[in-house]
Amino acid sequence: MTQSQNSSTAPTGPRAAPPVASAPDRGPAGPDARILEAAMRRALDLAAQGPAHGPNPRVGCVLLDAAGRTVAEGFHRGAGTPHAEAAALAAARAGGVDPRGTTAVVTLEPCAHHGRTGPCADALIEAGVAAVHVAVEDPNPVATGGAGRLRAAGIPVATGLLAAAGEELLRPWLRAVRTGRPYVTLKLATSLDGRVAAADGTSRWITGAAARAHAHAVRAQVDAIAVGTGTVAVDDPALTARTVDGSLFEHQPLRVVVGHRTVPDGARLRGPGGPLLHLATHDLDAALRELGGREVRHLLVEGGPALATALLAADAVDELHAYVAPVLLGAGSPAVNDLGVTTIGEAARFTTHDVTRLGDDMLLVARRTDPAGARPGTAGRLGGHTEEEI
């Protein structure tokens, strides 16, 4: 249960200030609400330094002494490395600080399971921390339970401190864990009139160098990139994440092809880059569940129109990245095929999250707004498309 966020200890003295509305009840005496919020913001900044890709969440931890001073901090650097809490405790000890009696401010509920490392909840208990403040409760059924374990050991735990910021940081990971399928980002690179290729099929390059560099940086942050077999046949993509000078980023996402047609032996997808996974199916739900079972948390879909249309029609797109160039083609392939929309009220609508200028191009990032009662992760078959089109 989340502790009440409606009460706080009134500050005293010349530094008195109203309690911060977003801070939870801190329970026992300790750092005041302003200090806790500042510490959580720092923990979130630390967490953001961890890798966005991979099966594990990005987590940051700050340790405060009884006076509210930061004595150590840490963040999770990726699979197989110490978790944020363990890293902060190690940093404290390395600096000659006994963590006993400190307050741990953590972006995600400490885990309670044995993986490559021991449970973070146990590490905090053994260290003798006095209290723990958490932004987001862990929905992962494998790892959850840390707050309960801490409370059972007599350590107060308050959750919900800057929860919205914590949810934003962990957005793809949280959705994937909660639904059992990846967070799906659909990339579209189009002319002003919504074309992805000219009438003769040429498409390189509609957008400019800055937009393409940004798109490659996004590739380097996701777990997998997907295209349909039609795109493989027409464009022969490599689906690698490349730097501005053309070299490969250290992290290369899994390359996923959806559809029944085979990937040719000489395809660029079989060259340098991430592993190749061919999902010989037209069943989107099965494909997404398969990727979820492989711990793919964030899937970037780059086309073509048939796959994009099927995902949109199945309400399986969580986020749109629309790169729009100031180019008019007038004819050619559209970014999206018929969605079955016959009136404006049936339009697939998203909420604008951000708009960025990239050279002469614009990037619109829009996100789905889940209707009340919607079933998470709903997806269907690639209905209406022939094998030759996908």
PDB file of N, CA, C and O in Angstrom, residues 7-46:
ATOM      1  N   SER A   7      -0.091  14.227   4.430  1.00  0.00           N
ATOM      2  CA  SER A   7       0.383  14.803   5.684  1.00  0.00           C
ATOM      3  C   SER A   7       1.874  14.980   5.630  1.00  0.00           C
ATOM      4  O   SER A   7       2.579  14.287   4.919  1.00  0.00           O
ATOM      5  N   SER A   8       2.378  15.930   6.373  1.00  0.00           N
ATOM      6  CA  SER A   8       3.815  16.161   6.442  1.00  0.00           C
ATOM      7  C   SER A   8       4.128  16.861   7.743  1.00  0.00           C
ATOM      8  O   SER A   8       3.268  17.478   8.370  1.00  0.00           O
ATOM      9  N   THR A   9       5.357  16.767   8.183  1.00  0.00           N
ATOM     10  CA  THR A   9       5.779  17.445   9.385  1.00  0.00           C
ATOM     11  C   THR A   9       6.065  18.900   9.069  1.00  0.00           C
ATOM     12  O   THR A   9       6.830  19.190   8.148  1.00  0.00           O
ATOM     13  N   ALA A  10       5.451  19.819   9.802  1.00  0.00           N
ATOM     14  CA  ALA A  10       5.626  21.234   9.497  1.00  0.00           C
ATOM     15  C   ALA A  10       7.052  21.649   9.763  1.00  0.00           C
ATOM     16  O   ALA A  10       7.602  21.387  10.836  1.00  0.00           O
ATOM     17  N   PRO A  11       7.712  22.331   8.805  1.00  0.00           N
ATOM     18  CA  PRO A  11       9.074  22.803   9.012  1.00  0.00           C
ATOM     19  C   PRO A  11       9.091  23.964   9.997  1.00  0.00           C
ATOM     20  O   PRO A  11       8.105  24.667  10.172  1.00  0.00           O
ATOM     21  N   THR A  12      10.194  24.162  10.652  1.00  0.00           N
ATOM     22  CA  THR A  12      10.318  25.225  11.633  1.00  0.00           C
ATOM     23  C   THR A  12      11.563  26.031  11.348  1.00  0.00           C
ATOM     24  O   THR A  12      12.432  25.624  10.592  1.00  0.00           O
ATOM     25  N   GLY A  13      11.669  27.204  12.017  1.00  0.00           N
ATOM     26  CA  GLY A  13      12.867  28.003  11.895  1.00  0.00           C
ATOM     27  C   GLY A  13      12.828  28.906  10.685  1.00  0.00           C
ATOM     28  O   GLY A  13      11.864  28.960   9.920  1.00  0.00           O
ATOM     29  N   PRO A  14      13.911  29.653  10.449  1.00  0.00           N
ATOM     30  CA  PRO A  14      13.952  30.638   9.366  1.00  0.00           C
ATOM     31  C   PRO A  14      13.873  30.028   7.988  1.00  0.00           C
ATOM     32  O   PRO A  14      13.581  30.726   7.029  1.00  0.00           O
ATOM     33  N   ARG A  15      14.130  28.743   7.844  1.00  0.00           N
ATOM     34  CA  ARG A  15      14.092  28.116   6.524  1.00  0.00           C
ATOM     35  C   ARG A  15      12.748  27.468   6.260  1.00  0.00           C
ATOM     36  O   ARG A  15      12.600  26.682   5.338  1.00  0.00           O
ATOM     37  N   ALA A  16      11.748  27.763   7.079  1.00  0.00           N
ATOM     38  CA  ALA A  16      10.446  27.130   6.938  1.00  0.00           C
ATOM     39  C   ALA A  16       9.849  27.413   5.579  1.00  0.00           C
ATOM     40  O   ALA A  16      10.003  28.479   5.017  1.00  0.00           O
ATOM     41  N   ALA A  17       9.144  26.417   5.031  1.00  0.00           N
ATOM     42  CA  ALA A  17       8.497  26.558   3.734  1.00  0.00           C
ATOM     43  C   ALA A  17       7.314  25.614   3.700  1.00  0.00           C
ATOM     44  O   ALA A  17       7.287  24.613   4.420  1.00  0.00           O
ATOM     45  N   PRO A  18       6.297  25.920   2.880  1.00  0.00           N
ATOM     46  CA  PRO A  18       5.146  25.026   2.772  1.00  0.00           C
ATOM     47  C   PRO A  18       5.582  23.664   2.293  1.00  0.00           C
ATOM     48  O   PRO A  18       6.554  23.530   1.540  1.00  0.00           O
ATOM     49  N   PRO A  19       4.900  22.602   2.724  1.00  0.00           N
ATOM     50  CA  PRO A  19       5.265  21.255   2.253  1.00  0.00           C
ATOM     51  C   PRO A  19       5.031  21.134   0.764  1.00  0.00           C
ATOM     52  O   PRO A  19       4.144  21.766   0.200  1.00  0.00           O
ATOM     53  N   VAL A  20       5.861  20.310   0.097  1.00  0.00           N
ATOM     54  CA  VAL A  20       5.728  20.079  -1.335  1.00  0.00           C
ATOM     55  C   VAL A  20       4.587  19.102  -1.564  1.00  0.00           C
ATOM     56  O   VAL A  20       4.571  17.999  -1.002  1.00  0.00           O
ATOM     57  N   ALA A  21       3.639  19.463  -2.413  1.00  0.00           N
ATOM     58  CA  ALA A  21       2.430  18.662  -2.590  1.00  0.00           C
ATOM     59  C   ALA A  21       2.719  17.271  -3.103  1.00  0.00           C
ATOM     60  O   ALA A  21       2.014  16.320  -2.794  1.00  0.00           O
ATOM     61  N   SER A  22       3.777  17.126  -3.937  1.00  0.00           N
ATOM     62  CA  SER A  22       4.044  15.835  -4.559  1.00  0.00           C
ATOM     63  C   SER A  22       4.806  14.881  -3.652  1.00  0.00           C
ATOM     64  O   SER A  22       5.026  13.736  -4.008  1.00  0.00           O
ATOM     65  N   ALA A  23       5.246  15.360  -2.472  1.00  0.00           N
ATOM     66  CA  ALA A  23       6.045  14.510  -1.602  1.00  0.00           C
ATOM     67  C   ALA A  23       5.154  13.705  -0.666  1.00  0.00           C
ATOM     68  O   ALA A  23       4.174  14.216  -0.140  1.00  0.00           O
ATOM     69  N   PRO A  24       5.458  12.440  -0.440  1.00  0.00           N
ATOM     70  CA  PRO A  24       4.651  11.629   0.467  1.00  0.00           C
ATOM     71  C   PRO A  24       4.995  11.902   1.912  1.00  0.00           C
ATOM     72  O   PRO A  24       5.984  12.545   2.225  1.00  0.00           O
ATOM     73  N   ASP A  25       4.193  11.388   2.803  1.00  0.00           N
ATOM     74  CA  ASP A  25       4.478  11.439   4.229  1.00  0.00           C
ATOM     75  C   ASP A  25       5.797  10.721   4.480  1.00  0.00           C
ATOM     76  O   ASP A  25       5.982   9.579   4.078  1.00  0.00           O
ATOM     77  N   ARG A  26       6.722  11.411   5.146  1.00  0.00           N
ATOM     78  CA  ARG A  26       8.028  10.785   5.329  1.00  0.00           C
ATOM     79  C   ARG A  26       8.088   9.875   6.541  1.00  0.00           C
ATOM     80  O   ARG A  26       9.116   9.259   6.819  1.00  0.00           O
ATOM     81  N   GLY A  27       6.966   9.778   7.294  1.00  0.00           N
ATOM     82  CA  GLY A  27       6.932   8.865   8.417  1.00  0.00           C
ATOM     83  C   GLY A  27       7.767   9.377   9.571  1.00  0.00           C
ATOM     84  O   GLY A  27       7.447  10.410  10.153  1.00  0.00           O
ATOM     85  N   PRO A  28       8.862   8.704   9.907  1.00  0.00           N
ATOM     86  CA  PRO A  28       9.668   9.115  11.048  1.00  0.00           C
ATOM     87  C   PRO A  28      10.425  10.397  10.754  1.00  0.00           C
ATOM     88  O   PRO A  28      10.513  10.847   9.624  1.00  0.00           O
ATOM     89  N   ALA A  29      10.999  10.982  11.814  1.00  0.00           N
ATOM     90  CA  ALA A  29      11.782  12.192  11.655  1.00  0.00           C
ATOM     91  C   ALA A  29      12.918  11.939  10.675  1.00  0.00           C
ATOM     92  O   ALA A  29      13.528  10.879  10.663  1.00  0.00           O
ATOM     93  N   GLY A  30      13.198  12.931   9.852  1.00  0.00           N
ATOM     94  CA  GLY A  30      14.246  12.774   8.857  1.00  0.00           C
ATOM     95  C   GLY A  30      14.261  13.984   7.963  1.00  0.00           C
ATOM     96  O   GLY A  30      13.723  15.042   8.301  1.00  0.00           O
ATOM     97  N   PRO A  31      14.891  13.898   6.784  1.00  0.00           N
ATOM     98  CA  PRO A  31      14.955  15.024   5.863  1.00  0.00           C
ATOM     99  C   PRO A  31      13.554  15.565   5.544  1.00  0.00           C
ATOM    100  O   PRO A  31      12.597  14.805   5.420  1.00  0.00           O
ATOM    101  N   ASP A  32      13.456  16.901   5.386  1.00  0.00           N
ATOM    102  CA  ASP A  32      12.147  17.475   5.113  1.00  0.00           C
ATOM    103  C   ASP A  32      11.769  17.267   3.649  1.00  0.00           C
ATOM    104  O   ASP A  32      12.549  16.754   2.831  1.00  0.00           O
ATOM    105  N   ALA A  33      10.532  17.669   3.320  1.00  0.00           N
ATOM    106  CA  ALA A  33       9.959  17.366   2.011  1.00  0.00           C
ATOM    107  C   ALA A  33      10.766  17.966   0.871  1.00  0.00           C
ATOM    108  O   ALA A  33      10.927  17.350  -0.185  1.00  0.00           O
ATOM    109  N   ARG A  34      11.259  19.202   1.077  1.00  0.00           N
ATOM    110  CA  ARG A  34      12.030  19.839   0.003  1.00  0.00           C
ATOM    111  C   ARG A  34      13.321  19.083  -0.280  1.00  0.00           C
ATOM    112  O   ARG A  34      13.720  18.921  -1.441  1.00  0.00           O
ATOM    113  N   ILE A  35      13.980  18.648   0.771  1.00  0.00           N
ATOM    114  CA  ILE A  35      15.232  17.899   0.593  1.00  0.00           C
ATOM    115  C   ILE A  35      14.953  16.563  -0.083  1.00  0.00           C
ATOM    116  O   ILE A  35      15.694  16.135  -0.979  1.00  0.00           O
ATOM    117  N   LEU A  36      13.885  15.903   0.333  1.00  0.00           N
ATOM    118  CA  LEU A  36      13.539  14.623  -0.280  1.00  0.00           C
ATOM    119  C   LEU A  36      13.231  14.777  -1.770  1.00  0.00           C
ATOM    120  O   LEU A  36      13.654  13.960  -2.589  1.00  0.00           O
ATOM    121  N   GLU A  37      12.498  15.830  -2.111  1.00  0.00           N
ATOM    122  CA  GLU A  37      12.181  16.038  -3.523  1.00  0.00           C
ATOM    123  C   GLU A  37      13.438  16.330  -4.325  1.00  0.00           C
ATOM    124  O   GLU A  37      13.612  15.806  -5.432  1.00  0.00           O
ATOM    125  N   ALA A  38      14.328  17.156  -3.791  1.00  0.00           N
ATOM    126  CA  ALA A  38      15.581  17.443  -4.488  1.00  0.00           C
ATOM    127  C   ALA A  38      16.410  16.173  -4.659  1.00  0.00           C
ATOM    128  O   ALA A  38      17.022  15.946  -5.712  1.00  0.00           O
ATOM    129  N   ALA A  39      16.418  15.332  -3.641  1.00  0.00           N
ATOM    130  CA  ALA A  39      17.160  14.079  -3.725  1.00  0.00           C
ATOM    131  C   ALA A  39      16.556  13.159  -4.771  1.00  0.00           C
ATOM    132  O   ALA A  39      17.281  12.475  -5.517  1.00  0.00           O
ATOM    133  N   MET A  40      15.215  13.128  -4.846  1.00  0.00           N
ATOM    134  CA  MET A  40      14.587  12.276  -5.856  1.00  0.00           C
ATOM    135  C   MET A  40      14.869  12.801  -7.264  1.00  0.00           C
ATOM    136  O   MET A  40      15.090  12.003  -8.190  1.00  0.00           O
ATOM    137  N   ARG A  41      14.890  14.116  -7.433  1.00  0.00           N
ATOM    138  CA  ARG A  41      15.231  14.654  -8.759  1.00  0.00           C
ATOM    139  C   ARG A  41      16.646  14.251  -9.153  1.00  0.00           C
ATOM    140  O   ARG A  41      16.923  13.925 -10.305  1.00  0.00           O
ATOM    141  N   ARG A  42      17.545  14.276  -8.186  1.00  0.00           N
ATOM    142  CA  ARG A  42      18.905  13.842  -8.455  1.00  0.00           C
ATOM    143  C   ARG A  42      18.939  12.348  -8.789  1.00  0.00           C
ATOM    144  O   ARG A  42      19.640  11.916  -9.708  1.00  0.00           O
ATOM    145  N   ALA A  43      18.154  11.552  -8.052  1.00  0.00           N
ATOM    146  CA  ALA A  43      18.098  10.118  -8.324  1.00  0.00           C
ATOM    147  C   ALA A  43      17.564   9.850  -9.734  1.00  0.00           C
ATOM    148  O   ALA A  43      18.044   8.942 -10.426  1.00  0.00           O
ATOM    149  N   LEU A  44      16.584  10.621 -10.158  1.00  0.00           N
ATOM    150  CA  LEU A  44      16.046  10.466 -11.514  1.00  0.00           C
ATOM    151  C   LEU A  44      17.094  10.830 -12.554  1.00  0.00           C
ATOM    152  O   LEU A  44      17.221  10.174 -13.595  1.00  0.00           O
ATOM    153  N   ASP A  45      17.863  11.895 -12.293  1.00  0.00           N
ATOM    154  CA  ASP A  45      18.941  12.271 -13.213  1.00  0.00           C
ATOM    155  C   ASP A  45      19.988  11.164 -13.293  1.00  0.00           C
ATOM    156  O   ASP A  45      20.517  10.864 -14.378  1.00  0.00           O
ATOM    157  N   LEU A  46      20.298  10.580 -12.158  1.00  0.00           N
ATOM    158  CA  LEU A  46      21.255   9.475 -12.145  1.00  0.00           C
ATOM    159  C   LEU A  46      20.722   8.288 -12.938  1.00  0.00           C
ATOM    160  O   LEU A  46      21.435   7.679 -13.739  1.00  0.00           O
TER     161      LEU A  46
END
